[in-house]
Coordinates of C-alpha atoms and ligand atoms in Angstrom, one line a residue:
X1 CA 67.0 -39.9 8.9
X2 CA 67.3 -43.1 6.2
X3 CA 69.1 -41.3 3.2
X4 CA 67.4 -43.5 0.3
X5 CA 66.2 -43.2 -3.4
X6 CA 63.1 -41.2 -2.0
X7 CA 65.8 -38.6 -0.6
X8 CA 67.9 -38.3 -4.2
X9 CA 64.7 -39.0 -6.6
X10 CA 63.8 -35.2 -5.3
X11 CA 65.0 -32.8 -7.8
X12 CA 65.7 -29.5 -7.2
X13 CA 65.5 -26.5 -9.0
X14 CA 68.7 -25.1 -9.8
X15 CA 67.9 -23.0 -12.2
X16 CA 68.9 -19.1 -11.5
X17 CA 71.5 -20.1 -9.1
X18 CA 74.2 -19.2 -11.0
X19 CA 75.2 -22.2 -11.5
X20 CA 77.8 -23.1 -14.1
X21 CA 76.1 -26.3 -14.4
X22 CA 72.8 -25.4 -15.5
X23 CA 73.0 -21.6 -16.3
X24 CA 75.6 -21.0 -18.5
X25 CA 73.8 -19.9 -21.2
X26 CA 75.9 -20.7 -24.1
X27 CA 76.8 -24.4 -23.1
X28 CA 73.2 -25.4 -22.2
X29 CA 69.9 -23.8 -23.0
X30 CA 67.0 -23.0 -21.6
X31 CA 65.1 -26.3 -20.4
X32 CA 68.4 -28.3 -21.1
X33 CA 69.0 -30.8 -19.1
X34 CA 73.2 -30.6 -17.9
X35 CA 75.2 -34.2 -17.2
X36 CA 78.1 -32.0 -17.9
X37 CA 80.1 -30.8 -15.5
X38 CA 81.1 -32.3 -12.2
X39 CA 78.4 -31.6 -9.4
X40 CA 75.7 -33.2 -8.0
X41 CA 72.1 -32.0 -8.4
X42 CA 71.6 -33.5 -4.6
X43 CA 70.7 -31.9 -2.0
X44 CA 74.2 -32.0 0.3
X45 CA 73.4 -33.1 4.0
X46 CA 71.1 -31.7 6.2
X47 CA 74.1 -31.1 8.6
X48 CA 75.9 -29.5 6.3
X49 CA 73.1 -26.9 5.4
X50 CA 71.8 -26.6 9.1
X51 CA 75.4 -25.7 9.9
X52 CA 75.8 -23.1 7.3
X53 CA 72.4 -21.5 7.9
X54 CA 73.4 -21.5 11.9
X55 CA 76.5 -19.5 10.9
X56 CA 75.0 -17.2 8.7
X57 CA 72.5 -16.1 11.4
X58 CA 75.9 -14.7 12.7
X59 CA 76.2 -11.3 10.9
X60 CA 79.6 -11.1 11.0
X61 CA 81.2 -12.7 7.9
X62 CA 85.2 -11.4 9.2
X63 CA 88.6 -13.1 9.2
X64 CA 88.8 -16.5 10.3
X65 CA 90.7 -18.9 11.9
X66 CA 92.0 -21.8 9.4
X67 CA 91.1 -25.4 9.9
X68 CA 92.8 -27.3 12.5
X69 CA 92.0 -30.1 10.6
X70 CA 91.0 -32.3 13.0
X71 CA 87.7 -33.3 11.5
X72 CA 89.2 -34.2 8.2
X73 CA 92.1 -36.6 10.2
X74 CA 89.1 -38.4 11.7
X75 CA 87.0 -38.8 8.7
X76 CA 89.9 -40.0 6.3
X77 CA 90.9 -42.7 9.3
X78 CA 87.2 -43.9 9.5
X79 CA 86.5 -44.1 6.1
X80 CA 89.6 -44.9 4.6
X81 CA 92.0 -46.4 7.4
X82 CA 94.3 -43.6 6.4
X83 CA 96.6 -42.1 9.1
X84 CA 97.7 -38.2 9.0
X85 CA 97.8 -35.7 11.8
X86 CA 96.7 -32.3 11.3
X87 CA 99.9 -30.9 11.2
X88 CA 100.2 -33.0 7.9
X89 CA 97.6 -30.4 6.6
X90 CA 97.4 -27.2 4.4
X91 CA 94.6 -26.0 3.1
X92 CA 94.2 -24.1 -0.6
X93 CA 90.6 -22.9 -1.5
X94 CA 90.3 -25.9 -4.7
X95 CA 92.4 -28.5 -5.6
X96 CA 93.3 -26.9 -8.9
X97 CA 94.9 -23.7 -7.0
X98 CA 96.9 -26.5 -4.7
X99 CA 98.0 -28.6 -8.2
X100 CA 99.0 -25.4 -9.5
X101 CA 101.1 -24.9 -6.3
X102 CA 102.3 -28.5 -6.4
X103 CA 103.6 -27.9 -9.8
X104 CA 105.4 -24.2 -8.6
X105 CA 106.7 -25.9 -6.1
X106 CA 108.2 -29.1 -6.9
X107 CA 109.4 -28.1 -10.3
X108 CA 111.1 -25.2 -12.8
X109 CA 110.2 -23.7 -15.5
X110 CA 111.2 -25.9 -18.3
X111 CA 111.2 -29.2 -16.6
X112 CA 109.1 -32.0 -17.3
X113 CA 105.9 -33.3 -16.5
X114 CA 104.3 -36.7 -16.7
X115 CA 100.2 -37.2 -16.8
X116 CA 98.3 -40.1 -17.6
X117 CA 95.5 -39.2 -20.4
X118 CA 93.3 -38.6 -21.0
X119 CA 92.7 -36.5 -17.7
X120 CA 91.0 -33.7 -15.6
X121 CA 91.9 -31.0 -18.1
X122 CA 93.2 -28.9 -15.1
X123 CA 96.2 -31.0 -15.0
X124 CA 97.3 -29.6 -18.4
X125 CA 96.7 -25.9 -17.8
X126 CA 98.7 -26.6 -14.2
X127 CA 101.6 -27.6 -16.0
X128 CA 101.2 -25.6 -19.4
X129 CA 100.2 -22.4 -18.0
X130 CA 103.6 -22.3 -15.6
X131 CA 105.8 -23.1 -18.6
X132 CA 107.1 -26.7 -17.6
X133 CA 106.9 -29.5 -20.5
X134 CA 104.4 -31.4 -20.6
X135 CA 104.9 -35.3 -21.2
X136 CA 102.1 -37.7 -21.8
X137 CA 101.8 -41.9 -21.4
X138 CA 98.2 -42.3 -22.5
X139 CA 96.4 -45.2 -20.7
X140 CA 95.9 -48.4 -22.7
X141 CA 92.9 -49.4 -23.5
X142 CA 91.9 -53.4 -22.7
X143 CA 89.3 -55.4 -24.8
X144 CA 86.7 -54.6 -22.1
X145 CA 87.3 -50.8 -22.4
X146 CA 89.3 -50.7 -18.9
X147 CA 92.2 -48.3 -19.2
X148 CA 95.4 -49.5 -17.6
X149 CA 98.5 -48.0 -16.9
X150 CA 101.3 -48.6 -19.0
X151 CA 104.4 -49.1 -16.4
X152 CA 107.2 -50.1 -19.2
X153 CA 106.7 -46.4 -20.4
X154 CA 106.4 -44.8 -17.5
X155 CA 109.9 -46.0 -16.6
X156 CA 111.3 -45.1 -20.1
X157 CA 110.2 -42.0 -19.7
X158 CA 111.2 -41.4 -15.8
X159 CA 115.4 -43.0 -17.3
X160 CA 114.9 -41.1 -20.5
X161 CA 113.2 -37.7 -20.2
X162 CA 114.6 -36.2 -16.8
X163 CA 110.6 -36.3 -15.5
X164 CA 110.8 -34.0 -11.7
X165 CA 106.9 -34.4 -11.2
X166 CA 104.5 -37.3 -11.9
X167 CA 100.8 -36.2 -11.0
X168 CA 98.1 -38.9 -11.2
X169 CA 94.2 -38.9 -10.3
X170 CA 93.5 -41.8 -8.4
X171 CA 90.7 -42.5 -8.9
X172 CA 90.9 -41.1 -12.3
X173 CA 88.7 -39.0 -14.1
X174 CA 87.4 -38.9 -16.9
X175 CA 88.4 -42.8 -17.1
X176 CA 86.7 -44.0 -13.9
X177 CA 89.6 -45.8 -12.9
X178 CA 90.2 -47.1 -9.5
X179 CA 93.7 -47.9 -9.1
X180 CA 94.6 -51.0 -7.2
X181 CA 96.8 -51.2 -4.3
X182 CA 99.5 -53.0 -6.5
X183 CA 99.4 -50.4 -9.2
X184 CA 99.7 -47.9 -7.0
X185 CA 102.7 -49.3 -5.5
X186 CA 104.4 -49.5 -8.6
X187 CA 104.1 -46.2 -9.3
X188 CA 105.5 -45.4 -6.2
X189 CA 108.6 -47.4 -6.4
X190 CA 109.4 -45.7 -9.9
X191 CA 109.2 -42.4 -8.3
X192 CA 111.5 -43.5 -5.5
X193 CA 113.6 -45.0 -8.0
X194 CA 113.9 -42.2 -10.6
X195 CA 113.6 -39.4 -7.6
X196 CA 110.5 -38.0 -9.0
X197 CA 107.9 -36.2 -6.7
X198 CA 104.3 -37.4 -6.8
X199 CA 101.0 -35.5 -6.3
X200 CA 98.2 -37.5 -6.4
X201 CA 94.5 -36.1 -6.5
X202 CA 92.4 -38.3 -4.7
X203 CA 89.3 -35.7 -4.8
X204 CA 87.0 -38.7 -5.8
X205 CA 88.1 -41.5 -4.2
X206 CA 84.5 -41.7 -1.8
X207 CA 82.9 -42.7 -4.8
X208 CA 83.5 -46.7 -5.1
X209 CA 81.2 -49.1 -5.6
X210 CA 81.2 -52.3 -3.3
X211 CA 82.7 -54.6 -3.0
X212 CA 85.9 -52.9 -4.7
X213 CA 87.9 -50.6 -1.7
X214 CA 89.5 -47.2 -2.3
X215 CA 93.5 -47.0 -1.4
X216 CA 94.9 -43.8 -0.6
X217 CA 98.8 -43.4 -2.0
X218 CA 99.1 -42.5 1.8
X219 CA 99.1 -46.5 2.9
X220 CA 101.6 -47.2 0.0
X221 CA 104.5 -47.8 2.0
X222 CA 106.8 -47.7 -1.1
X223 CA 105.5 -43.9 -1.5
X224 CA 108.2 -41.1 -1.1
X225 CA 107.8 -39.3 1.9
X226 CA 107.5 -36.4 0.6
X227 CA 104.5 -37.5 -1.6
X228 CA 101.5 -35.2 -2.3
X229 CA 97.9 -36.3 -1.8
X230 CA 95.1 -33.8 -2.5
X231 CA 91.5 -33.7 -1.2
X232 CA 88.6 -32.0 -0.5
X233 CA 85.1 -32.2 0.5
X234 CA 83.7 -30.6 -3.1
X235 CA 82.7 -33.5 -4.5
X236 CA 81.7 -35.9 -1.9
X237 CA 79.2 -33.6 -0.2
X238 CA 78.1 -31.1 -3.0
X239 CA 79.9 -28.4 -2.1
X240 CA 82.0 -27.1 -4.6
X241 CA 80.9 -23.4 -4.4
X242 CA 82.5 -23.5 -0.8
X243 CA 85.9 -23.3 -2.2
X244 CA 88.0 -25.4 -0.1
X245 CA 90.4 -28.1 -0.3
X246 CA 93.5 -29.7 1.6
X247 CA 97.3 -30.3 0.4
X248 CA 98.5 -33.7 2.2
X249 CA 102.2 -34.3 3.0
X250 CA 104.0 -36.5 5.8
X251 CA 107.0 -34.5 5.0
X252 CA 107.1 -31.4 7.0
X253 CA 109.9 -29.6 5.1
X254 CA 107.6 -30.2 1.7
X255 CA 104.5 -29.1 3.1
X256 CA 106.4 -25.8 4.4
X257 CA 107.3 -25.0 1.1
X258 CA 104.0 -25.1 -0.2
X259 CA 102.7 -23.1 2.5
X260 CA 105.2 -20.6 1.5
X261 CA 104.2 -20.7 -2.4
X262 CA 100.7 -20.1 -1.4
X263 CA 101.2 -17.1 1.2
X264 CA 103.9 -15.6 -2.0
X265 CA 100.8 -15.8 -4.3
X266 CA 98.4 -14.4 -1.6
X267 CA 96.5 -17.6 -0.7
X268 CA 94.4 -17.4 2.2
X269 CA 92.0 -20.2 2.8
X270 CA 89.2 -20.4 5.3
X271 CA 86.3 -19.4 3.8
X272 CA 83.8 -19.2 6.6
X273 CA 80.9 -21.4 5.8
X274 CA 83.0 -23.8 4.2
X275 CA 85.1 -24.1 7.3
X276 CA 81.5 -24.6 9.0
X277 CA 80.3 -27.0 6.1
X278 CA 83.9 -29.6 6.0
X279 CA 83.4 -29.7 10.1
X280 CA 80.1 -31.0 9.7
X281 CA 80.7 -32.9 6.6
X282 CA 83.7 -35.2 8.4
X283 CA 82.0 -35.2 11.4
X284 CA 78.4 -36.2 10.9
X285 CA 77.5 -37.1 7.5
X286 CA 78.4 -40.9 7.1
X287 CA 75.0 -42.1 6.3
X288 CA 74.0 -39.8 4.0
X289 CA 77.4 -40.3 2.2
X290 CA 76.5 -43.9 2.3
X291 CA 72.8 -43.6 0.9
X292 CA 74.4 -41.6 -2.0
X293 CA 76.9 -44.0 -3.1
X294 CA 74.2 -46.2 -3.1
X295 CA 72.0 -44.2 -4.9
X296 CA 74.9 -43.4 -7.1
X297 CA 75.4 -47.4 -8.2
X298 CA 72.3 -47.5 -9.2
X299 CA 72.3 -45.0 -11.6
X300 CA 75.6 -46.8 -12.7
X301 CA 73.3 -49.5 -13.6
X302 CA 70.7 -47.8 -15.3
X303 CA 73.1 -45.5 -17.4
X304 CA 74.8 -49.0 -18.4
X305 CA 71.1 -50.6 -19.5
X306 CA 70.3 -47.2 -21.5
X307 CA 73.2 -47.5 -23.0
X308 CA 72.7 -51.1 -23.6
X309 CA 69.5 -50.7 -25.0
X310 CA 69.2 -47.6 -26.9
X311 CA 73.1 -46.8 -27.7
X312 CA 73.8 -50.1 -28.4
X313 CA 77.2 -49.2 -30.7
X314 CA 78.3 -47.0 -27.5
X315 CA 81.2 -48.5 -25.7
X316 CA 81.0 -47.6 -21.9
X317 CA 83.8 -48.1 -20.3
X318 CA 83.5 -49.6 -16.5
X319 CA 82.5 -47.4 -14.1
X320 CA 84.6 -48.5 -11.1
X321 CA 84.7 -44.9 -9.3
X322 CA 83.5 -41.7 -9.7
X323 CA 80.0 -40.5 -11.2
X324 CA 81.4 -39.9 -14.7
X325 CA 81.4 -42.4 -17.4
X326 CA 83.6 -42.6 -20.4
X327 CA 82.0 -43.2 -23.5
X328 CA 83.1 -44.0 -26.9
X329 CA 80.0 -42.8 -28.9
X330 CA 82.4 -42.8 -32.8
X331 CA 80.3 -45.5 -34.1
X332 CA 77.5 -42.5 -34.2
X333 CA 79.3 -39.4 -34.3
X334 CA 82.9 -38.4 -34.3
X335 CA 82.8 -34.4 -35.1
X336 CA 83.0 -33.1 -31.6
X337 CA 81.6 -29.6 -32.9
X338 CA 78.8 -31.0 -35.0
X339 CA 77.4 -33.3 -31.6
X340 CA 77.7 -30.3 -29.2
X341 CA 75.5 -28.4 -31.9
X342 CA 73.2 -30.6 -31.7
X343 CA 73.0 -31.8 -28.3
X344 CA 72.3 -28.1 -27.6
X345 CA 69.8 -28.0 -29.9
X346 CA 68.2 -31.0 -28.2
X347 CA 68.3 -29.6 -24.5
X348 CA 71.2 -32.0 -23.2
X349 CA 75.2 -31.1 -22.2
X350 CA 77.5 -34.0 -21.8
X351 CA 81.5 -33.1 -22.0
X352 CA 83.1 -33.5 -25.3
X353 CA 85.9 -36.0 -24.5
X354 CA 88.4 -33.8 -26.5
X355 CA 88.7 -32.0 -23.3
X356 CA 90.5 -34.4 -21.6
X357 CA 93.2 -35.0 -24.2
X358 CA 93.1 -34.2 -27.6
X359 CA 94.0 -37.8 -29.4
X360 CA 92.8 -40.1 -26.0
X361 CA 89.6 -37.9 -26.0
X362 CA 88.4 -38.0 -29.9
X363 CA 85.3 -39.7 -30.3
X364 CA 84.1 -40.2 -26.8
X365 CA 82.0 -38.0 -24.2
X366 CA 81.9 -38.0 -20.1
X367 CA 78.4 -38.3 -18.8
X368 CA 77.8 -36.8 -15.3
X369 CA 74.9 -39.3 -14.0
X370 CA 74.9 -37.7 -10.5
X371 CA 71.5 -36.4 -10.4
X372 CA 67.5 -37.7 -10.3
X373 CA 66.8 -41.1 -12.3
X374 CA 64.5 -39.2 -14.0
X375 CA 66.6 -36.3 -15.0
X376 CA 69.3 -39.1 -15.9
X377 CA 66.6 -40.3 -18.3
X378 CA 65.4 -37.6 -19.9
X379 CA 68.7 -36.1 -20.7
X380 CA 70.0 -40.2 -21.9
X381 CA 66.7 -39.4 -24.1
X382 CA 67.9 -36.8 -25.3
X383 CA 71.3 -37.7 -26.1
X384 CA 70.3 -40.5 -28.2
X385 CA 68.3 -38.0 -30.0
X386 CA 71.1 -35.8 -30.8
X387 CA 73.5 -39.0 -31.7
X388 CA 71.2 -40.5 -34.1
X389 CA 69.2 -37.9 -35.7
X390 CA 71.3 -36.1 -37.9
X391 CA 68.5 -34.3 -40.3
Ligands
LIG1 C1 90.1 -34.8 -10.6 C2 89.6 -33.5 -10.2 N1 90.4 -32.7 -9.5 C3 89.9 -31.5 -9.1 C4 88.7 -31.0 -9.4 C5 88.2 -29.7 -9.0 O1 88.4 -29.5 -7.7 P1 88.3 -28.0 -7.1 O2 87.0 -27.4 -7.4 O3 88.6 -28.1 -5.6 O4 89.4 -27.2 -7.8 C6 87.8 -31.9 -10.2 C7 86.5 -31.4 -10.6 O5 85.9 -31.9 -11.5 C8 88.3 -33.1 -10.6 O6 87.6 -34.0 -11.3

């Protein structure tokens, strides 16, 4: 089957599915059309859902066997040249329950905490919530809108502020960052350096746009061993709802101790259709994960003419990863409350950027453009509405 723009034109009615997306009520309304939060209105694979139906023709829903992870091994070698062995494994039912590990883990409460914003909210909470400091190097912004990472004050603050846990998205959301193999490899050698443990979240990293190449912190040979990578097949395929994810570590002593953290919290992963779903996901699902990163750039492109066109005082800022872009909309609007108001009002629901970081976030929004052109239209339509209309 050739998984083209006829397959990801087809929209799908999502509607009554309880879907936080487009059925939470008092984000989005009736008839509003969501480039909110992040999921696909794709179909996922026909594998994947032929799978999951097979399963559920089964009528026994009981206790399962975890992932020997075998699948995912293959898949992240294929796509991504990276080398683990499935004893490098764990898996946690989201990435957020294996960050919020991470952070049990490899810290105490009171010690500090370095982000990059503005980022995944989720990182804040993580830290926040389990009483350890927070401590924030915003990205700098260049002429062209590309954030970059600011490496002089990362290493103040790993000689200065006794940091025990660095935790980076790579590639980063909201900012749509890739990070290249050099910067990764700094950032590496200043956690070696300082002894600080690194977790990285690399939950989007299928999403890059040729010619540019994804690099796992798992080929940085400057990377502590007992360095953190977290993934999961939510995002690539669509299937969040599954609830499943996977803690990566080459060191075994590490990865025991998160093991241990989740089975003290109660953490039993293995949900059974979305052990069914990853197996089919890793193994058999290459070309439609092609056709939608294909799909995907082109939407990229006509996001970035809208905008070019219709928002022309918008600043986007390049879309090198992930479907979320980062946009600066202050030249028309910068009370957060007042645009979500009125993009309510006008049937659309983009994220305010506050949510990502209070001062990195002011004035800008994250547009989800992972669904139909012509959903991605009408709800760009819409947006300019609510941004320029102010009656
Ligand atoms: C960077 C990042 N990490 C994690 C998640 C959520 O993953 P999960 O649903 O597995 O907790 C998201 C979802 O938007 C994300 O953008």
């Amino acid at each position: 089957m050739k998984f083209d723009c006829t397959y990801f034109d087809n929209a799908i009615d999502r509607r009554n599915t309880d879907s936080v997306k487009w059925d939470l009520r008092e984000v989005i309304k009736e008839g509003g059309i969501p480039l909110w939060i992040a999921d696909m209105d794709f179909p996922c694979a026909p594998a994947i859902s032929e799978a999951v139906m097979e399963r559920a023709k089964h009528p026994i829903y009981a206790y399962t066997i975890p992932d020997d992870g075998k699948a995912l091994v293959d898949f992240l070698k294929r796509r991504h040249g990276i080398n683990i062995e499935p004893a490098n494994l764990f898996m946690f039912p989201s990435i957020v329950s294996a960050l919020r590990a991470c952070v049990l883990n490899l810290t105490d409460e009171g010690d500090n905490v370095l982000i990059l914003s503005p980022v995944y909210g989720p990182f804040y909470s993580a830290i926040l919530d389990n009483k350890r400091n927070l401590v924030d190097i915003p990205l700098i912004k260049d002429e062209n809108h590309r954030y970059n990472i600011d490496f002089d004050a990362i290493e103040y603050s790993f000689k200065n502020d006794d940091i025990k846990l660095f935790i980076v998205c790579s590639p980063h959301n909201p900012v749509s960052r890739l990070f290249s193999e050099n910067e990764l490899r700094q950032m590496a050698i200043l956690c070696k350096k300082y002894n600080v443990k690194l977790a990285v979240d690399e939950i989007h990293c299928d999403f890059v746009y040729s010619p540019d190449k994804f690099v796992s912190i798992l080929n940085i040979a400057e990377a502590p061993k007992d360095t953190i990578c977290m993934y999961s097949a939510s995002k690539s395929f669509n299937v969040a709802g599954l609830k499943q994810a996977y803690v990566i570590c080459k060191d075994a002593d590490t990865l025991e101790k998160i093991k241990d953290t989740a089975n003290k919290l109660g953490v039993v992963s293995g949900n059974i259709f979305g052990l069914v779903a990853n197996k089919a996901a890793f193994t058999s699902c290459d070309d439609w994960l092609d056709g939608l990163i294909n799909y995907l750039d082109s939407n990229r492109k006509v996001l970035a003419d809208f905008l070019e066109n219709e928002l022309p005082l918008a600043e986007l800022t390049p879309i090198e990863s992930t479907y979320l872009a980062w946009v600066n909309i202050s030249a028309y609007e910068t009370d957060n409350e007042a645009l979500k108001l009125r993009c309510y009002e006008k049937g659309v629901c983009v994220n305010p950027g506050t949510i990502f970081g209070e001062e990195g976030g002011k004035g800008y929004i994250r547009i989800n453009f992972a669904c139909p052109k012509k959903q991605l239209l009408e709800g760009l339509g819409r947006l300019k509405i609510a941004l320029t209309e102010k009656e």
